[in-house]
CSV table of C-alpha atoms in Angstrom, one decimal:
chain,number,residue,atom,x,y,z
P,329,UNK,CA,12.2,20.0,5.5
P,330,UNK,CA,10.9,17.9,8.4
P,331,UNK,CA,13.4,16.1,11.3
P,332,UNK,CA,14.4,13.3,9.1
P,333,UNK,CA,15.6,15.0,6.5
P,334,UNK,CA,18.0,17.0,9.0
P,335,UNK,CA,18.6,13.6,10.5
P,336,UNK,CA,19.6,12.2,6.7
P,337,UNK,CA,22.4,15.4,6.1
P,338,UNK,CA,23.9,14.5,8.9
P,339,UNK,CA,24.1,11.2,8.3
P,340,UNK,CA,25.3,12.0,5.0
P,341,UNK,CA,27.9,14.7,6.0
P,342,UNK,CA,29.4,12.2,8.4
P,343,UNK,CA,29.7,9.3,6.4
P,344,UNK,CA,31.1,12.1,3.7
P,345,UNK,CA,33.6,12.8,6.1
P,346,UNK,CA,34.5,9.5,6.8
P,347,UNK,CA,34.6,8.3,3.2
P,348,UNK,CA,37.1,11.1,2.9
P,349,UNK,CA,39.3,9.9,5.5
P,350,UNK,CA,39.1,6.2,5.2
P,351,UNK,CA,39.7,7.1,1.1
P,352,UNK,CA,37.9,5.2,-1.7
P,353,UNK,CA,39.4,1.6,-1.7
P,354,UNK,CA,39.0,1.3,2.0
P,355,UNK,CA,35.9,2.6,2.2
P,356,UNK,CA,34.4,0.5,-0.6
P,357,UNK,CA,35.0,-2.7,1.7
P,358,UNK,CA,33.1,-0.8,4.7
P,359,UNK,CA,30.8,0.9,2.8
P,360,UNK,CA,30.2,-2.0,0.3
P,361,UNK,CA,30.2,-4.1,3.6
P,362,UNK,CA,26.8,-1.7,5.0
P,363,UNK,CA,25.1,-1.7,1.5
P,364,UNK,CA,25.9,-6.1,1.3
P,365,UNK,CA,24.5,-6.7,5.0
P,366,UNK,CA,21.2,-4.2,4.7
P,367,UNK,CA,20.4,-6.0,1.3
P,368,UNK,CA,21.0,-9.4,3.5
P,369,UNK,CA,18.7,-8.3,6.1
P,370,UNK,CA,16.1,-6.8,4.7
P,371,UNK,CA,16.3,-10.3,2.3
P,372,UNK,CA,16.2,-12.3,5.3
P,373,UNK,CA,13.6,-10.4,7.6
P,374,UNK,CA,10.4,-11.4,6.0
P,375,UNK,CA,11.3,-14.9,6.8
P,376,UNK,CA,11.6,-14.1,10.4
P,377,UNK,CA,8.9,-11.6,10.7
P,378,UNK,CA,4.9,-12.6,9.4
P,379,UNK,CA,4.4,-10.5,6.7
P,380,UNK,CA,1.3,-9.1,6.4
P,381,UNK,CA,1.2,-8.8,10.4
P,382,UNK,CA,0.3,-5.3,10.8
P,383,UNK,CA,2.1,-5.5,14.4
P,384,UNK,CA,3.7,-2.1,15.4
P,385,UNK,CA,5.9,-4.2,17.3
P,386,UNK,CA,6.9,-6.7,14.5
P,387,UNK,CA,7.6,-3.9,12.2
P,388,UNK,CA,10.5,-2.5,14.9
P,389,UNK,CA,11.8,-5.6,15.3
P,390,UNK,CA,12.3,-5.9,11.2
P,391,UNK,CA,13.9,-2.6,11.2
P,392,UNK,CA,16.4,-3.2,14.2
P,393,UNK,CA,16.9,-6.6,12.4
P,394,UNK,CA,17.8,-4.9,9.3
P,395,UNK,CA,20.1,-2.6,11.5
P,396,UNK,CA,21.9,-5.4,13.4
P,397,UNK,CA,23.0,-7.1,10.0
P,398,UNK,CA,23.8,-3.9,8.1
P,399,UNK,CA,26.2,-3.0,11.2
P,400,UNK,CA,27.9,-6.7,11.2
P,401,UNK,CA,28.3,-6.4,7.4
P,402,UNK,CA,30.0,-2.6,7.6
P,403,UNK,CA,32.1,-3.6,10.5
P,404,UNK,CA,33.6,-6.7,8.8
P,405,UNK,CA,34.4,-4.8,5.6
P,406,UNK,CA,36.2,-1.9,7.6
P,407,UNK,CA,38.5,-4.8,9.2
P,408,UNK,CA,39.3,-6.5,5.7
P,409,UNK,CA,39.4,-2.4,4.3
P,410,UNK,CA,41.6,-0.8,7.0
P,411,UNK,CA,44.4,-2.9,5.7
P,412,UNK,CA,44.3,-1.4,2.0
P,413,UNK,CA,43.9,2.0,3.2
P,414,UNK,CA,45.8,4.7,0.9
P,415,UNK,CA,47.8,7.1,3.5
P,416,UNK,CA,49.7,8.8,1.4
P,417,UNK,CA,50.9,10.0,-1.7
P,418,UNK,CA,49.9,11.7,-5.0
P,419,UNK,CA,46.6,9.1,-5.0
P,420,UNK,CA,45.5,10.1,-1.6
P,421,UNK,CA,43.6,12.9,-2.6
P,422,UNK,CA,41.7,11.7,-5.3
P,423,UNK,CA,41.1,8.5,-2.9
P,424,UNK,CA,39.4,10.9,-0.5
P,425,UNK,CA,37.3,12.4,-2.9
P,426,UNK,CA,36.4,9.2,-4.2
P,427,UNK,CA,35.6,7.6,-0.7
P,428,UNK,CA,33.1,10.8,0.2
P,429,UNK,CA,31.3,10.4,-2.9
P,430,UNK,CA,31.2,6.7,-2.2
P,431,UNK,CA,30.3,6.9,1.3
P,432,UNK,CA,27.8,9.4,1.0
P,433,UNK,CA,26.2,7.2,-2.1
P,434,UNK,CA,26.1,4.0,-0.4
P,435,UNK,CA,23.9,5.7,2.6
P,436,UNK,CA,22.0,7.6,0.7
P,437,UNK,CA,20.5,4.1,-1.1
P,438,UNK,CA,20.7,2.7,2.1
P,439,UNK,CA,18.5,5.2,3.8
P,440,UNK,CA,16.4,5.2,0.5
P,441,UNK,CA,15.6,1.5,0.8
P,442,UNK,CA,14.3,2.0,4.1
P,443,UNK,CA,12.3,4.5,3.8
P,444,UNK,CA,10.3,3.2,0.7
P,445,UNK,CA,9.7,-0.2,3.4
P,446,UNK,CA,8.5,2.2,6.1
P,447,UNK,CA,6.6,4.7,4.2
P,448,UNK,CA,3.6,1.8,4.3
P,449,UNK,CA,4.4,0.8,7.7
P,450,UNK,CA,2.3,0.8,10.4
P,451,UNK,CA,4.2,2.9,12.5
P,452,UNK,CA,2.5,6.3,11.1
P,453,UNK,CA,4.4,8.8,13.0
P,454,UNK,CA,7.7,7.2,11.3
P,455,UNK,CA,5.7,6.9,7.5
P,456,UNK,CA,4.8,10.2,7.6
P,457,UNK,CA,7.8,11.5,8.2
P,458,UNK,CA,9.2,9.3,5.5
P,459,UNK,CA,6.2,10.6,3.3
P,460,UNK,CA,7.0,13.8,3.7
P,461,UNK,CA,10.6,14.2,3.5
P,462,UNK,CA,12.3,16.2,1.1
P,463,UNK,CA,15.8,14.8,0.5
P,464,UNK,CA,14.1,10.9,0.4
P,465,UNK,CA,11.9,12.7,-2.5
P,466,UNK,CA,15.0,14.0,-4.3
P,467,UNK,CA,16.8,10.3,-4.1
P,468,UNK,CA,13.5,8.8,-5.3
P,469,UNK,CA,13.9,10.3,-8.5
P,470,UNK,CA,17.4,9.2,-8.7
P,471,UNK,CA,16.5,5.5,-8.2
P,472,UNK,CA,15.3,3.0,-11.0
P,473,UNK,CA,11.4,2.1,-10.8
P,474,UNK,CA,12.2,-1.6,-10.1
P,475,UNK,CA,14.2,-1.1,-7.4
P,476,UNK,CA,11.2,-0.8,-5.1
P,477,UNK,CA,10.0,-4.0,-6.6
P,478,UNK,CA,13.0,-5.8,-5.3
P,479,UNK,CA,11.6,-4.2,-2.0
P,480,UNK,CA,7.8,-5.4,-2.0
P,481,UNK,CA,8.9,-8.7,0.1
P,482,UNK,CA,9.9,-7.0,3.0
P,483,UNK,CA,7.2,-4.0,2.3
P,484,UNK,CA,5.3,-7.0,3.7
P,485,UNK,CA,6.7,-7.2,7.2
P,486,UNK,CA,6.0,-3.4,7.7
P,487,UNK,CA,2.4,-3.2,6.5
P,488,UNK,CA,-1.0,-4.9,8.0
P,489,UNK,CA,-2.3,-7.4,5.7
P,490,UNK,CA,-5.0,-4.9,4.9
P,491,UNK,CA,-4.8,-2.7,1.7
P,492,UNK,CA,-2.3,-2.9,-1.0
P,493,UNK,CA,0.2,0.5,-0.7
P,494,UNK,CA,-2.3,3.3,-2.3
P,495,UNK,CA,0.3,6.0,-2.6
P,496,UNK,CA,3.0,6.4,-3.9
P,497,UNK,CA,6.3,6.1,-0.9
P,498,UNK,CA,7.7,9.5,-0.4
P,499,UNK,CA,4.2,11.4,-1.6
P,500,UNK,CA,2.9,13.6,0.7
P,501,UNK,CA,-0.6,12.5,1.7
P,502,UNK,CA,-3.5,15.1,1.2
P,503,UNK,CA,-6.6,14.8,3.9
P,504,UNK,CA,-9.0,17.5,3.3
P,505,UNK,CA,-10.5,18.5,6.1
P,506,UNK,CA,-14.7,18.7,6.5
P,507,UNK,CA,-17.6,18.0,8.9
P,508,UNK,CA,-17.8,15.0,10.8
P,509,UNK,CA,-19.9,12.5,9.2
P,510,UNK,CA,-24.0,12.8,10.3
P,511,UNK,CA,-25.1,8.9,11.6
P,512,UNK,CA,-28.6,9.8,10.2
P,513,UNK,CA,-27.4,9.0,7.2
P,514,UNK,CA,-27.9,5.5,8.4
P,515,UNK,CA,-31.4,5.7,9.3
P,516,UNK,CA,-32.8,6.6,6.0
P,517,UNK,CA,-34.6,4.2,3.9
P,518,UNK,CA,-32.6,4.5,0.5
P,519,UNK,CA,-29.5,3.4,2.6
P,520,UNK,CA,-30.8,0.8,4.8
P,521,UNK,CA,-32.4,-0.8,1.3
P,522,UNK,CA,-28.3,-1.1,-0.2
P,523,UNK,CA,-27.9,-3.5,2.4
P,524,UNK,CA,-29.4,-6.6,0.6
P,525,UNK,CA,-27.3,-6.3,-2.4
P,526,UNK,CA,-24.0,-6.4,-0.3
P,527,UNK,CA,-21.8,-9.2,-0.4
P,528,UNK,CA,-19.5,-11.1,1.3
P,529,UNK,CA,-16.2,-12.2,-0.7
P,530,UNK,CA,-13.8,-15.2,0.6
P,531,UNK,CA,-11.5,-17.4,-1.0
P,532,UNK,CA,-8.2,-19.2,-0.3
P,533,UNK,CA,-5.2,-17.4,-2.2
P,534,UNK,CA,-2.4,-19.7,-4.2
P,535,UNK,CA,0.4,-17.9,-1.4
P,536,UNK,CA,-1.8,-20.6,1.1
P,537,UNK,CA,-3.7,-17.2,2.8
P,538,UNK,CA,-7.5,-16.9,3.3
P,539,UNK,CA,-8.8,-13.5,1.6
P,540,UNK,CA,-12.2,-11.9,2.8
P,541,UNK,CA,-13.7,-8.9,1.7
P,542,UNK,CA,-17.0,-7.1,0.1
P,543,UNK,CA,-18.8,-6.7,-2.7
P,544,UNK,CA,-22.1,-5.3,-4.3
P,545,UNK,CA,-24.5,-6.7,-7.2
P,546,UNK,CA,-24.0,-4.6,-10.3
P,547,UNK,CA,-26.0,-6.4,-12.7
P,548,UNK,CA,-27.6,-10.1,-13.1
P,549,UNK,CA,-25.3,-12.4,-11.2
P,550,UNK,CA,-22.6,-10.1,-11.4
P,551,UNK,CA,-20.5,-9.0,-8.3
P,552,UNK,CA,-18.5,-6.2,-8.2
P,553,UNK,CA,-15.3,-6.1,-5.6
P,554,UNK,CA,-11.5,-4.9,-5.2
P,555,UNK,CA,-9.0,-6.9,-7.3
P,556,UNK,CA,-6.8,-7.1,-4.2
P,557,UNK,CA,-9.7,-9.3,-2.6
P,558,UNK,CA,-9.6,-11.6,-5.5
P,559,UNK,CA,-5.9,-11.9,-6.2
P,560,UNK,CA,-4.0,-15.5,-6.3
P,561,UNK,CA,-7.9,-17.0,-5.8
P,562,UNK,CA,-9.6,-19.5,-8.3
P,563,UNK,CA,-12.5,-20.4,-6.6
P,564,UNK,CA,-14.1,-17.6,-5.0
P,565,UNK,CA,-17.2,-17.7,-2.7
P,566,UNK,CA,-20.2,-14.6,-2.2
P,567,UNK,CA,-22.0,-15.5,0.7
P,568,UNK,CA,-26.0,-13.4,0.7
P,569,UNK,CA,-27.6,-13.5,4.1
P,570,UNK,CA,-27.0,-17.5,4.9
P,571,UNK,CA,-26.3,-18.6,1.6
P,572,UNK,CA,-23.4,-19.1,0.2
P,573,UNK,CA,-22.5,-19.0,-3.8
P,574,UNK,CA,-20.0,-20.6,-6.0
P,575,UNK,CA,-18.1,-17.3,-8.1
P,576,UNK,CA,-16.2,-17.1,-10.9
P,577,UNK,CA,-13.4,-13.9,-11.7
P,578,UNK,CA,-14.6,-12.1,-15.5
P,579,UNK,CA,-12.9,-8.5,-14.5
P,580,UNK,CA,-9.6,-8.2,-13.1
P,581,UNK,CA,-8.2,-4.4,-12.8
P,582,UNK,CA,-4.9,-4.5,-10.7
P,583,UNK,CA,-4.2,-1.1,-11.8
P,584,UNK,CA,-8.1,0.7,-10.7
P,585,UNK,CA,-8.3,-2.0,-7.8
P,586,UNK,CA,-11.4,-3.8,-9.6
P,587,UNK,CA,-12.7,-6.9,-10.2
P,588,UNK,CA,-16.0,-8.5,-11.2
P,589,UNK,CA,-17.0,-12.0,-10.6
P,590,UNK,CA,-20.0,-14.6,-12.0
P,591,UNK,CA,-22.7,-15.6,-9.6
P,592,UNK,CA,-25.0,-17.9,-11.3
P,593,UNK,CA,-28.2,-17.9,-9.5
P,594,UNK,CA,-27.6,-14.5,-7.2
P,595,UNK,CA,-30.8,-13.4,-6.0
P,596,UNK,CA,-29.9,-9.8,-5.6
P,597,UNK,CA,-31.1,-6.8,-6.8
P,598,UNK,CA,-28.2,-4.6,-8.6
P,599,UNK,CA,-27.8,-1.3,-7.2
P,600,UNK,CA,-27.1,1.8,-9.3
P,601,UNK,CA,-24.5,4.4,-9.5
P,602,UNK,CA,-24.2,8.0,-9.3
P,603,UNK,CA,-21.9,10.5,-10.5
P,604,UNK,CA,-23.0,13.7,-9.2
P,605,UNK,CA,-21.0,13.5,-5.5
P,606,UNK,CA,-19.2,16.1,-4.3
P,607,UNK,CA,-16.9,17.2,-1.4
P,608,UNK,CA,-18.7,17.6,2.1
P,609,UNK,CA,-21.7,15.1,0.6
P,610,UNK,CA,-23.0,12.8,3.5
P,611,UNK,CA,-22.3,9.1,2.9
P,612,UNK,CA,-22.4,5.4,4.2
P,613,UNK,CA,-19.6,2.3,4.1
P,614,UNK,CA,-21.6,-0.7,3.9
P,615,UNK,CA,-19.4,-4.3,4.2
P,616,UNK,CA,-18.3,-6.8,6.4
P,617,UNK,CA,-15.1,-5.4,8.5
P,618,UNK,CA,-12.6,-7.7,9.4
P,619,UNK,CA,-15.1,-10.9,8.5
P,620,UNK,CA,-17.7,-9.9,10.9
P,621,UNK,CA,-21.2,-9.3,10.9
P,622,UNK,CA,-22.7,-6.6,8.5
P,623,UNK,CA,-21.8,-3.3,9.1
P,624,UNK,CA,-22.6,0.0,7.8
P,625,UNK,CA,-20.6,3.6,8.8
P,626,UNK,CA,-21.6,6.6,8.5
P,627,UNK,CA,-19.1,8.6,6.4
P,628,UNK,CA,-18.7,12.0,4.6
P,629,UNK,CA,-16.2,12.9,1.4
P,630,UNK,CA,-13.6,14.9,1.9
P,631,UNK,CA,-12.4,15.5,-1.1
P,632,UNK,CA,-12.0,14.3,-5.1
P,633,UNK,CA,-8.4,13.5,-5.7
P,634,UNK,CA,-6.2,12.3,-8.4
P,635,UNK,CA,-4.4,9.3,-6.7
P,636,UNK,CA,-0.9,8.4,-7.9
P,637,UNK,CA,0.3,5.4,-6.9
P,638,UNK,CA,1.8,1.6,-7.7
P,639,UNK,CA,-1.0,-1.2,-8.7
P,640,UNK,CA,-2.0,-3.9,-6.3
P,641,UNK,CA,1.3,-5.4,-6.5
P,642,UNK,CA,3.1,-2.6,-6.0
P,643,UNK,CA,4.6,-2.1,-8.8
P,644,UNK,CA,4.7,0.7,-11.5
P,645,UNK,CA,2.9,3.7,-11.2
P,646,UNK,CA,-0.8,4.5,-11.6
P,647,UNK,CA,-4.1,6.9,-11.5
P,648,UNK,CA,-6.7,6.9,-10.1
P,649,UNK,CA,-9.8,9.0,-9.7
P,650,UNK,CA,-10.8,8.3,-5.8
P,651,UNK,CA,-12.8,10.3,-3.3
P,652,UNK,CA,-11.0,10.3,0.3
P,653,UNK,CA,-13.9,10.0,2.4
P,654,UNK,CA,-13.6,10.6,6.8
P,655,UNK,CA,-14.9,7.3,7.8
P,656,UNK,CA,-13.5,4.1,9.9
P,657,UNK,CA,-12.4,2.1,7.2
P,658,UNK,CA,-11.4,-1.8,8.3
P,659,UNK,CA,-10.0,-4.7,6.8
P,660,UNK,CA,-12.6,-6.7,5.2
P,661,UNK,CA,-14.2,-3.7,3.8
P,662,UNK,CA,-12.2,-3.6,0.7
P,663,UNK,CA,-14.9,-4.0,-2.3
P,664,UNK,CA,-17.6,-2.9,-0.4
P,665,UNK,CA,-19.8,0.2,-2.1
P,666,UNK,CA,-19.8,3.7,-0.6
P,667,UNK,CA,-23.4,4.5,-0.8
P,668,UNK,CA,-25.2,8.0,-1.3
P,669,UNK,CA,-28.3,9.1,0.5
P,670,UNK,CA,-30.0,8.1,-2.6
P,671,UNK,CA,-29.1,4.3,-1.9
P,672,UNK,CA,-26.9,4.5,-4.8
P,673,UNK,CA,-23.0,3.8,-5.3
P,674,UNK,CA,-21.0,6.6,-5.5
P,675,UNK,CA,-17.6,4.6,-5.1
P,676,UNK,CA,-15.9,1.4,-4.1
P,677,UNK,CA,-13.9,1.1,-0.7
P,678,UNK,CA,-9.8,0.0,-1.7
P,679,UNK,CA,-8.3,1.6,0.9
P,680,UNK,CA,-7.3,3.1,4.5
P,681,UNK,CA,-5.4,5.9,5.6
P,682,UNK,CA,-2.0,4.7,7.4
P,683,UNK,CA,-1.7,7.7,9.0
P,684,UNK,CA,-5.2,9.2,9.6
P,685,UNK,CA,-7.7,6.3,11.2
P,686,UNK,CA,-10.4,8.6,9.9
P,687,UNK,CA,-9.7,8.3,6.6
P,688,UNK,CA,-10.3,5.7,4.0
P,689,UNK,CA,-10.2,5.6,-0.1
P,690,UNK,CA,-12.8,4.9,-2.5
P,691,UNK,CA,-12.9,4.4,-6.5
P,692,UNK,CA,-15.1,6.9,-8.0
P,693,UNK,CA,-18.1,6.1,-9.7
P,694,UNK,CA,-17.3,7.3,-13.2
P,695,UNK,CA,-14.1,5.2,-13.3
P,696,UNK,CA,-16.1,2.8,-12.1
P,697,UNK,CA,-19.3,2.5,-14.2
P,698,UNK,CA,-17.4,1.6,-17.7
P,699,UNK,CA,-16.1,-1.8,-15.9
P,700,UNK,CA,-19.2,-2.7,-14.6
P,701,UNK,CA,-20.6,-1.8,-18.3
P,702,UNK,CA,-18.0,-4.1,-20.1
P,703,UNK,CA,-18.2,-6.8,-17.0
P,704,UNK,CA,-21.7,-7.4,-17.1
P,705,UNK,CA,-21.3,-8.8,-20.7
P,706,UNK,CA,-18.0,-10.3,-19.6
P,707,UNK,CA,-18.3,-14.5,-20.1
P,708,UNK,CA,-14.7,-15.6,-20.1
P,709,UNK,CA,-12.8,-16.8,-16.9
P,710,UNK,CA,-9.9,-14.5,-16.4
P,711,UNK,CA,-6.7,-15.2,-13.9
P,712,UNK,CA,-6.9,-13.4,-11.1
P,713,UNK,CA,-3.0,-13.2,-11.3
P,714,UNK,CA,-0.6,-13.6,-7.9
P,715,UNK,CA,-1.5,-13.0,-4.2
P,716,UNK,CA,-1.1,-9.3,-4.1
């Protein structure tokens, strides 16, 4: 148990004890009254806050936002309940009974709510805490799975407009430690060579946002990048050095994060993947950060992990075989490859730690190689779906 879970018994204790007192019938105008206005605010926040932001201070604002309407709501349904309350009588007990359960329920999917928003926020001292607490995990299991679907809009105002959510809300996230990574890496030959089959990935989404992100040649005029990167685009671009290339989708993997596109004429060389990586290995992110210049990191895995989480959209629940590597890991390099010593791909870059800024996420090769098998036959178009 961490400080917000002693925070949250409280909370639940006192609203226990005040269901009891206030009895059921009252308390389902206050309570109902809290659980109406938090639903109304966090409904109505992510058309005052820009989703997507990534602002600390954005994120608050949201929350206290969420707060503010919440309050109105539970005080306005204590004024119209205070009138019906049962005093006395041979009801009253059962009333009081009634209200605690009542009470106690309507916070505890109150304070659930919230926590699955903030658990991708970019306030990491608050996520983590969310992450990690144990009564949110318990009430997680009590909730239906589509109830944090109902949530993903204002998800949005919490979270940078960076990586999709790559864990699931109130799982504990696992950062092995190792070495620092070894910027020699860099230097050598293999690694340096990777850098002419690395791509740049734009395109206007259908939710009216410009996308950008990397990529890697896997085979002829074939493209490998995230399927975050590509969702809600048609017309996608690859831009090589100076030139700039029409694309077309012929993968699209919302649950592995993966997508392939056509590149008719790409002069590239495709670059090859390995399997053998393990932890501590020496590494490099190669991409184009935030829609900048070229850039390559040195980096080093930490571990092999079994990643459950929701799909690009957040929704369901998914596996995937990732490597978390101790890197700097920026928007923009989503798609990019995470190159061995060798100059080979060892995984693909989908993700960066919220709560660790040296820590990023990559797709392993071998659940990446039978995509880019199947994809390099690939002909059709194939929707890239809805802005993720």
């Amino acid at each position: 148990m961490n400080w917000l879970d002693l925070v949250l018994i409280t909370t639940f204790v006192v609203y226990a004890y005040a269901g009891w007192v206030h009895g059921f019938v009252s308390n389902v105008f206050s309570g109902g009254g809290l659980l109406l206005g938090f639903l109304l605010g966090i409904a109505l926040a992510p058309r005052f806050f820009t989703q997507g932001s990534g602002d600390a201070l954005s994120a608050v604002m949201s929350i206290v936002f969420v707060f503010v309407v919440a309050a109105v709501g539970n005080f306005t349904g204590s004024m119209i309940g205070r009138s019906l309350r049962i005093r006395r009588g041979p009801g009253r007990a059962i009333d009081a009974v009634l209200g605690a359960a009542f009470g106690t329920s309507v916070v505890m999917a109150a304070s659930w709510a919230l926590g699955y928003a903030v658990s991708a926020s970019t306030l990491p001292y608050v996520s983590a805490a969310v992450r990690d607490s144990t009564v949110l995990q318990r009430v997680d299991q009590l909730m239906p799975q589509r109830a944090g679907e109902a949530l993903q809009a204002f998800t949005d105002t919490l979270t940078g407009d960076v990586f999709p959510r790559y864990l699931d809300p109130f799982e504990t996230e696992i950062i092995p430690a190792t070495e620092p990574p070894d910027d020699k890496t860099l230097a050598l030959k293999s690694v340096r060579a990777a850098r002419a089959s690395v791509v740049r990935v734009l395109g206007e989404a259908e939710c009216n946002r410009t996308i950008e992100g990397s990529g890697f040649v896997i085979a002829r005029d074939r493209i490998m990048t995230n399927a975050h990167v590509l969702a809600g685009v048609d017309e996608p671009t690859v831009t090589v050095g100076n030139r700039r290339y029409d694309a077309r989708p012929v993968w699209f993997d919302p649950d592995l994060d993966l997508a392939v596109v056509d590149v008719p004429g790409l002069d590239a060389k495709p670059l090859r993947f390995e399997t053998g990586a393990q932890q501590g290995d020496p590494a490099a992110v190669l991409g184009f950060p935030e829609n900048g210049p070229f850039d390559a990191r040195s980096a080093r895995i930490r571990g092999r992990l079994d990643l459950k989480g929701p799909d690009i959209y957040g929704n369901g629940r998914v596996s995937r075989d990732v490597f978390s590597i101790r890197s700097l890991v920026r928007s923009g390099n989503s798609g990019g490859p995470l190159i061995s010593t060798k100059g080979e791909v060892i995984g693909v870059i989908f993700a960066a730690s919220i709560s660790d800024p040296e820590t990023g996420y990559a797709v392993t090769a071998a659940e990446t190689i039978p995509i880019a098998r199947a994809a390099a036959r690939a002909e059709a178009t194939v929707s890239t779906g809805q802005c993720a």
